[in-house]
Amino acid sequence: MDMERAAPETGIRWTMPVDAFMSDDYECHESRLNKLYEKAKGAQWDVATDVDWKSELDPDNPLGMPDPTLLIYGSELWERLDTKGRKEVRHHAQGWMLSQILHGEQAALICASKLASAEDSLSARLCAAVQVADEARHVEAYAKLVNEKLTVSYPMSQSLKGLLENTISSSALDITNLGMQVLVEGIALSIFQNVVAYSKDPFIKDLFTRIHRDEARHFAVGRITLTRIYSEMSSTELKEREEFVSEGARVLYDHLCADDIWSPMGFAKEACSAMVRESRVASSIRRAIFRRLVPTIRELGLLTPRVRDTFEKLDVIDYEAMPLAGGEP
């Protein structure tokens, strides 16, 4: 008898400590979360049938993004590149970005399953449960995009790997929520918004718009849940969360330098990494991706002197005064 064989196991194993919680309270008490759950149920879509996968991407610029969104745009290196060289930079930069998003979506799937098992509130558990389906859909979509539409893919960056490990393996459920729903999702939402705003490819705009809508709900669930939790937390407990936010923000800011793409293109990694960190264009691109995260940290009550100092060093503290983009979806 023929049997279907599983693919050989490759990847990373992290310990995910969680105490499954079985509640005897079946009332959904949190009205804001209940509304998001209802929206999520009505906003499900099918990767296989609702997206036009027959669309062909531009071989010179798969995501259809303008060149000023590239980290080395305007640099001496960029000016020296010929048409073929610039095409290669686009492919590697976009392939790296989508690969990191795909890795992040799989981590979000793991985190959502953890939250669905352990949240005390039934409203929060239902939101986490529907998020599991959302994240599975996003993994399916980005895997199909990376594997079938792009020519370049990358493993998870070391900085992202460290943050995700700390997020998934934390015994504190709120830190899993904070790391994924706020830090990682907050950065991802800004990236998705940029693609929706600037891509000239209708297929890419449609796909990213669908995923952006889903992720905006997840981000809102995290904000609502954590605002309540942190308003009741002691100063000693909050100190650990401040440290987590400070370190996570630094890690993400460094991650956005995309250090991994230079060697595969034959460039000197150290020189290019230094060039990106000194570039005004690259700094402007990276700092703009924090525009949603900083006011959210303010709303959670975690914009303490220590966190503020981190944001000042990253040159993103001016986003503190911004209203939360779009409110709840």
Coordinates of N, CA, C and O in Angstrom, one line a residue, residues 151-288:
T151 N 12.6 34.5 -7.1 CA 13.8 33.7 -7.5 C 14.8 33.6 -6.3 O 15.8 32.9 -6.4
V152 N 14.5 34.4 -5.2 CA 15.4 34.5 -4.1 C 14.7 34.4 -2.8 O 13.6 34.9 -2.6
S153 N 15.2 33.6 -1.9 CA 14.7 33.4 -0.6 C 15.8 33.3 0.4 O 16.9 33.0 0.1
Y154 N 15.5 33.6 1.7 CA 16.5 33.7 2.8 C 16.0 32.9 4.0 O 14.8 32.9 4.3
P155 N 17.0 32.4 4.8 CA 16.6 31.9 6.1 C 16.3 33.0 7.1 O 16.5 34.2 6.7
M156 N 15.8 32.7 8.2 CA 15.5 33.7 9.2 C 16.7 34.4 9.7 O 17.7 33.8 9.9
S157 N 16.7 35.8 9.8 CA 17.9 36.5 10.3 C 18.1 36.1 11.7 O 17.2 35.8 12.5
Q158 N 19.4 36.2 12.1 CA 19.7 35.8 13.5 C 19.1 36.7 14.5 O 18.7 36.3 15.6
S159 N 18.9 38.0 14.2 CA 18.3 38.9 15.2 C 16.8 38.6 15.3 O 16.3 38.6 16.5
L160 N 16.1 38.4 14.2 CA 14.7 38.0 14.3 C 14.5 36.7 15.1 O 13.6 36.5 15.9
K161 N 15.4 35.7 14.8 CA 15.4 34.4 15.4 C 15.4 34.6 17.0 O 14.7 33.9 17.7
G162 N 16.3 35.4 17.4 CA 16.5 35.6 18.9 C 15.2 36.2 19.5 O 14.8 35.7 20.6
L163 N 14.7 37.2 18.8 CA 13.4 37.8 19.4 C 12.3 36.9 19.4 O 11.5 36.8 20.4
L164 N 12.1 36.1 18.3 CA 11.0 35.2 18.2 C 11.2 34.0 19.3 O 10.2 33.6 19.9
E165 N 12.4 33.6 19.5 CA 12.6 32.6 20.5 C 12.2 33.1 21.9 O 11.5 32.4 22.6
N166 N 12.6 34.3 22.2 CA 12.2 34.9 23.5 C 10.7 35.1 23.6 O 10.1 34.9 24.7
T167 N 10.1 35.4 22.5 CA 8.6 35.6 22.5 C 7.9 34.3 22.7 O 6.9 34.2 23.5
I168 N 8.3 33.3 21.9 CA 7.6 32.0 22.0 C 7.8 31.3 23.3 O 6.9 30.6 23.8
S169 N 9.1 31.3 23.7 CA 9.5 30.4 24.9 C 9.2 31.1 26.2 O 9.4 30.4 27.3
S170 N 8.7 32.3 26.3 CA 8.5 33.0 27.5 C 7.4 32.3 28.3 O 6.3 31.9 27.7
S171 N 7.5 32.1 29.6 CA 6.5 31.5 30.4 C 5.4 32.5 30.7 O 4.3 32.1 31.2
A172 N 5.6 33.8 30.5 CA 4.6 34.8 30.7 C 3.8 35.0 29.5 O 4.3 35.4 28.4
L173 N 2.5 34.7 29.5 CA 1.7 34.8 28.4 C 1.6 36.2 27.8 O 1.6 36.4 26.5
D174 N 1.7 37.2 28.6 CA 1.6 38.6 28.1 C 2.8 39.0 27.3 O 2.7 39.8 26.4
I175 N 4.0 38.4 27.6 CA 5.2 38.7 26.8 C 5.1 38.0 25.5 O 5.6 38.6 24.5
T176 N 4.5 36.9 25.4 CA 4.2 36.3 24.0 C 3.3 37.2 23.3 O 3.5 37.5 22.1
N177 N 2.3 37.7 23.9 CA 1.4 38.7 23.3 C 2.1 40.0 22.9 O 2.0 40.5 21.7
L178 N 2.9 40.5 23.8 CA 3.6 41.7 23.5 C 4.7 41.6 22.4 O 4.8 42.4 21.5
G179 N 5.4 40.5 22.4 CA 6.4 40.3 21.4 C 5.9 40.1 20.0 O 6.4 40.7 19.1
M180 N 4.8 39.3 19.9 CA 4.2 39.0 18.6 C 3.2 40.1 18.2 O 3.3 40.7 17.1
Q181 N 2.1 40.2 19.0 CA 1.0 41.1 18.6 C 1.4 42.6 18.5 O 0.7 43.3 17.7
V182 N 2.3 43.0 19.3 CA 2.7 44.4 19.3 C 4.0 44.7 18.6 O 4.0 45.4 17.6
L183 N 5.1 44.1 19.0 CA 6.4 44.4 18.4 C 6.5 43.9 17.0 O 6.7 44.7 16.1
V184 N 6.4 42.6 16.8 CA 6.5 42.1 15.4 C 5.4 42.5 14.5 O 5.6 43.0 13.4
E185 N 4.2 42.4 15.0 CA 3.0 42.8 14.1 C 3.0 44.3 13.9 O 2.7 44.7 12.8
G186 N 3.5 45.1 14.8 CA 3.5 46.5 14.6 C 4.5 46.9 13.5 O 4.2 47.8 12.7
I187 N 5.6 46.3 13.5 CA 6.6 46.5 12.4 C 6.1 46.0 11.1 O 6.1 46.6 10.0
A188 N 5.5 44.8 11.1 CA 5.0 44.2 9.9 C 3.9 45.0 9.3 O 3.8 45.1 8.1
L189 N 3.0 45.5 10.1 CA 1.9 46.3 9.6 C 2.4 47.5 8.8 O 1.8 47.9 7.8
S190 N 3.4 48.2 9.3 CA 4.0 49.3 8.6 C 4.6 48.9 7.2 O 4.4 49.6 6.2
I191 N 5.2 47.7 7.2 CA 5.8 47.2 6.0 C 4.7 46.9 5.0 O 4.7 47.3 3.8
F192 N 3.6 46.2 5.5 CA 2.5 45.9 4.6 C 1.8 47.2 4.0 O 1.5 47.3 2.9
Q193 N 1.7 48.2 4.9 CA 1.1 49.4 4.5 C 1.9 50.1 3.4 O 1.4 50.7 2.5
N194 N 3.2 50.0 3.5 CA 4.1 50.6 2.5 C 3.9 49.9 1.2 O 3.9 50.6 0.1
V195 N 3.8 48.6 1.2 CA 3.6 47.9 0.0 C 2.3 48.2 -0.7 O 2.2 48.4 -1.9
V196 N 1.3 48.2 0.1 CA -0.1 48.6 -0.4 C 0.0 50.0 -1.0 O -0.6 50.3 -2.1
A197 N 0.7 50.9 -0.4 CA 0.7 52.3 -0.8 C 1.5 52.5 -2.1 O 1.1 53.3 -2.9
Y198 N 2.6 51.8 -2.2 CA 3.6 52.1 -3.2 C 3.7 51.1 -4.3 O 4.2 51.5 -5.4
S199 N 3.3 49.9 -4.2 CA 3.4 48.9 -5.2 C 2.6 49.3 -6.4 O 1.4 49.7 -6.3
K200 N 3.1 49.1 -7.6 CA 2.4 49.3 -8.8 C 1.8 48.0 -9.4 O 1.2 48.0 -10.5
D201 N 1.9 46.9 -8.7 CA 1.4 45.6 -9.1 C 0.0 45.3 -8.5 O 0.0 45.2 -7.3
P202 N -1.0 45.2 -9.3 CA -2.4 45.0 -8.7 C -2.5 43.7 -7.9 O -3.2 43.7 -6.9
F203 N -1.8 42.6 -8.3 CA -1.9 41.4 -7.6 C -1.2 41.5 -6.2 O -1.8 41.1 -5.2
I204 N 0.0 42.1 -6.2 CA 0.7 42.4 -4.9 C -0.2 43.3 -4.0 O -0.3 43.0 -2.8
K205 N -0.7 44.3 -4.5 CA -1.5 45.2 -3.7 C -2.7 44.5 -3.1 O -3.1 44.7 -1.9
D206 N -3.4 43.7 -3.9 CA -4.6 42.9 -3.4 C -4.2 42.0 -2.3 O -4.8 41.9 -1.3
L207 N -3.1 41.2 -2.5 CA -2.7 40.2 -1.5 C -2.3 40.9 -0.2 O -2.7 40.5 0.9
F208 N -1.5 41.9 -0.3 CA -1.0 42.6 0.9 C -2.2 43.3 1.6 O -2.2 43.5 2.8
T209 N -3.2 43.8 0.8 CA -4.3 44.5 1.5 C -5.1 43.5 2.3 O -5.5 43.8 3.4
R210 N -5.3 42.3 1.8 CA -6.1 41.3 2.5 C -5.4 40.9 3.8 O -6.0 40.8 4.8
I211 N -4.0 40.7 3.7 CA -3.3 40.3 4.9 C -3.2 41.4 5.9 O -3.3 41.2 7.1
H212 N -3.0 42.7 5.4 CA -3.0 43.8 6.2 C -4.3 44.0 7.1 O -4.2 44.3 8.3
R213 N -5.4 43.7 6.5 CA -6.7 43.8 7.2 C -6.7 42.8 8.4 O -7.2 43.1 9.5
D214 N -6.3 41.5 8.1 CA -6.2 40.5 9.1 C -5.3 40.9 10.2 O -5.6 40.8 11.4
E215 N -4.1 41.4 9.9 CA -3.1 41.7 10.9 C -3.5 42.9 11.7 O -3.1 43.0 12.9
A216 N -4.2 43.8 11.1 CA -4.7 45.0 11.9 C -5.6 44.6 13.1 O -5.6 45.1 14.1
R217 N -6.4 43.5 12.8 CA -7.3 43.0 13.9 C -6.4 42.4 15.0 O -6.7 42.6 16.2
H218 N -5.4 41.6 14.6 CA -4.5 40.9 15.6 C -3.8 42.0 16.4 O -3.7 41.8 17.7
F219 N -3.4 43.0 15.8 CA -2.7 44.1 16.5 C -3.6 44.8 17.5 O -3.2 45.1 18.6
A220 N -4.9 45.0 17.1 CA -5.9 45.6 18.0 C -6.2 44.7 19.2 O -6.3 45.2 20.3
V221 N -6.3 43.4 18.9 CA -6.5 42.5 20.0 C -5.4 42.6 21.0 O -5.6 42.6 22.3
G222 N -4.2 42.6 20.6 CA -3.0 42.7 21.5 C -3.0 44.0 22.3 O -2.8 43.9 23.5
R223 N -3.3 45.1 21.6 CA -3.4 46.4 22.3 C -4.5 46.3 23.4 O -4.2 46.8 24.5
I224 N -5.7 45.9 23.1 CA -6.8 45.9 24.0 C -6.5 45.0 25.2 O -6.6 45.4 26.4
T225 N -6.0 43.8 24.9 CA -5.7 42.8 26.0 C -4.6 43.3 26.9 O -4.7 43.3 28.2
L226 N -3.5 43.8 26.3 CA -2.3 44.2 27.1 C -2.5 45.5 27.9 O -2.0 45.7 29.0
T227 N -3.3 46.5 27.3 CA -3.6 47.7 28.1 C -4.3 47.4 29.4 O -4.0 48.0 30.4
R228 N -5.2 46.5 29.4 CA -5.9 46.1 30.6 C -4.9 45.4 31.6 O -4.9 45.7 32.8
I229 N -4.1 44.5 31.1 CA -3.2 43.7 31.9 C -2.2 44.6 32.6 O -1.9 44.5 33.8
Y230 N -1.6 45.5 31.8 CA -0.5 46.4 32.3 C -1.0 47.5 33.2 O -0.3 48.0 34.0
S231 N -2.3 47.8 33.1 CA -2.8 48.8 34.1 C -3.0 48.2 35.5 O -3.1 49.0 36.4
E232 N -2.9 46.9 35.6 CA -3.1 46.2 36.9 C -1.8 45.6 37.4 O -1.7 45.0 38.4
M233 N -0.7 45.7 36.6 CA 0.6 45.1 36.9 C 1.4 45.9 37.8 O 1.4 47.1 37.8
S234 N 2.2 45.2 38.7 CA 3.1 45.9 39.6 C 4.2 46.5 38.9 O 4.6 46.1 37.8
S235 N 4.9 47.5 39.5 CA 6.1 48.2 38.9 C 7.2 47.2 38.7 O 7.9 47.3 37.7
T236 N 7.4 46.2 39.6 CA 8.4 45.2 39.4 C 8.2 44.4 38.2 O 9.1 44.1 37.4
E237 N 6.9 43.9 38.0 CA 6.6 43.2 36.8 C 6.7 44.0 35.5 O 7.2 43.5 34.5
L238 N 6.3 45.2 35.6 CA 6.4 46.1 34.4 C 7.8 46.3 34.0 O 8.1 46.5 32.8
K239 N 8.8 46.3 35.0 CA 10.2 46.5 34.6 C 10.7 45.5 33.6 O 11.4 45.8 32.7
E240 N 10.3 44.2 33.8 CA 10.7 43.2 32.9 C 10.1 43.4 31.5 O 10.8 43.2 30.5
R241 N 8.9 44.0 31.4 CA 8.3 44.3 30.1 C 9.0 45.5 29.5 O 9.1 45.5 28.2
E242 N 9.4 46.5 30.2 CA 10.2 47.6 29.7 C 11.5 47.1 29.1 O 11.8 47.5 27.9
E243 N 12.1 46.2 29.7 CA 13.4 45.6 29.2 C 13.1 44.9 27.9 O 13.9 44.9 27.0
F244 N 12.0 44.1 27.9 CA 11.7 43.3 26.7 C 11.4 44.3 25.5 O 11.9 44.0 24.4
V245 N 10.7 45.3 25.7 CA 10.4 46.3 24.7 C 11.6 47.0 24.2 O 11.8 47.1 23.0
S246 N 12.5 47.4 25.1 CA 13.7 48.1 24.7 C 14.6 47.2 23.9 O 15.1 47.6 22.8
E247 N 14.8 46.0 24.3 CA 15.7 45.1 23.6 C 15.0 44.7 22.3 O 15.7 44.6 21.2
G248 N 13.7 44.4 22.3 CA 13.0 44.0 21.1 C 13.0 45.1 20.0 O 13.2 44.9 18.8
A249 N 12.9 46.4 20.4 CA 12.9 47.5 19.5 C 14.3 47.6 18.9 O 14.5 47.8 17.6
R250 N 15.4 47.5 19.7 CA 16.7 47.5 19.1 C 17.0 46.4 18.1 O 17.6 46.6 17.1
V251 N 16.5 45.2 18.5 CA 16.7 44.1 17.6 C 16.0 44.3 16.3 O 16.6 44.0 15.2
L252 N 14.8 44.7 16.3 CA 14.0 44.9 15.1 C 14.6 46.0 14.2 O 14.7 45.9 13.0
Y253 N 15.1 47.1 14.9 CA 15.7 48.2 14.1 C 17.0 47.7 13.4 O 17.2 48.0 12.2
D254 N 17.8 46.9 14.1 CA 19.0 46.3 13.5 C 18.6 45.3 12.4 O 19.2 45.2 11.3
H255 N 17.6 44.5 12.7 CA 17.1 43.5 11.7 C 16.8 44.1 10.4 O 17.0 43.6 9.3
L256 N 16.2 45.3 10.4 CA 15.7 46.0 9.2 C 16.9 46.5 8.3 O 16.7 46.9 7.2
C257 N 18.1 46.3 8.8 CA 19.3 46.6 7.9 C 19.5 45.6 6.8 O 20.3 45.8 5.9
A258 N 18.9 44.4 7.0 CA 19.0 43.3 6.0 C 20.4 43.0 5.7 O 20.8 42.9 4.5
D259 N 21.2 42.8 6.7 CA 22.7 42.5 6.5 C 22.9 41.2 5.7 O 24.0 41.1 5.1
D260 N 22.0 40.3 5.6 CA 22.2 39.0 5.0 C 22.3 39.1 3.5 O 22.7 38.1 2.8
I261 N 21.8 40.2 2.9 CA 21.7 40.1 1.4 C 23.0 40.5 0.7 O 23.1 40.2 -0.5
W262 N 24.0 41.0 1.3 CA 25.1 41.5 0.6 C 26.1 40.5 0.1 O 26.5 40.5 -1.1
S263 N 26.4 39.5 0.9 CA 27.4 38.5 0.5 C 26.9 37.6 -0.7 O 27.6 37.4 -1.6
P264 N 25.6 37.2 -0.7 CA 25.1 36.5 -1.8 C 25.2 37.2 -3.2 O 25.2 36.6 -4.2
M265 N 25.2 38.6 -3.1 CA 25.4 39.3 -4.3 C 26.8 39.6 -4.7 O 27.1 40.3 -5.7
G266 N 27.7 39.2 -3.8 CA 29.2 39.4 -4.1 C 29.7 40.7 -3.5 O 30.8 41.1 -3.9
F267 N 28.9 41.4 -2.7 CA 29.4 42.6 -2.0 C 30.0 42.3 -0.7 O 29.7 41.3 -0.1
A268 N 30.9 43.2 -0.2 CA 31.5 43.1 1.1 C 30.4 43.4 2.2 O 29.9 44.5 2.3
K269 N 30.1 42.4 3.0 CA 29.0 42.5 3.9 C 29.3 43.6 5.0 O 28.4 44.4 5.2
E270 N 30.5 43.6 5.5 CA 30.8 44.6 6.6 C 30.7 46.0 6.0 O 30.1 46.9 6.7
A271 N 31.2 46.3 4.8 CA 31.2 47.6 4.2 C 29.7 48.0 3.9 O 29.4 49.2 4.2
C272 N 29.0 47.1 3.3 CA 27.6 47.4 3.0 C 26.7 47.6 4.2 O 25.9 48.5 4.3
S273 N 27.0 46.8 5.3 CA 26.2 47.0 6.5 C 26.5 48.3 7.2 O 25.6 49.0 7.6
A274 N 27.8 48.7 7.1 CA 28.1 50.1 7.7 C 27.5 51.2 6.8 O 27.0 52.2 7.4
M275 N 27.5 51.0 5.5 CA 26.9 52.0 4.6 C 25.5 52.2 4.9 O 25.0 53.3 4.9
V276 N 24.7 51.1 5.1 CA 23.3 51.2 5.4 C 23.1 51.9 6.7 O 22.2 52.8 6.8
R277 N 23.9 51.7 7.7 CA 23.7 52.3 9.0 C 24.0 53.8 9.0 O 23.6 54.5 9.8
E278 N 24.8 54.2 8.0 CA 25.2 55.6 7.9 C 24.4 56.4 6.9 O 24.5 57.6 6.8
S279 N 23.5 55.7 6.2 CA 22.7 56.3 5.1 C 21.5 57.0 5.6 O 20.7 56.4 6.4
R280 N 21.3 58.2 5.2 CA 20.1 59.0 5.6 C 18.9 58.3 5.0 O 17.8 58.3 5.6
V281 N 19.0 57.9 3.8 CA 17.8 57.2 3.1 C 17.4 56.0 3.9 O 16.3 55.8 4.2
A282 N 18.4 55.1 4.2 CA 18.1 53.9 4.9 C 17.6 54.2 6.3 O 16.6 53.5 6.8
S283 N 18.1 55.2 7.0 CA 17.6 55.5 8.3 C 16.2 56.0 8.3 O 15.4 55.7 9.1
S284 N 15.9 56.8 7.2 CA 14.5 57.3 7.1 C 13.5 56.2 6.8 O 12.4 56.1 7.4
I285 N 14.0 55.2 6.0 CA 13.1 54.0 5.7 C 12.9 53.2 7.0 O 11.7 52.8 7.3
R286 N 13.9 53.0 7.7 CA 13.8 52.1 8.9 C 13.0 52.8 10.0 O 12.2 52.2 10.7
R287 N 13.3 54.1 10.2 CA 12.6 54.8 11.3 C 11.1 54.9 11.0 O 10.3 54.8 11.9
A288 N 10.7 55.1 9.8 CA 9.3 55.2 9.4 C 8.5 54.0 9.7 O 7.3 54.0 10.0

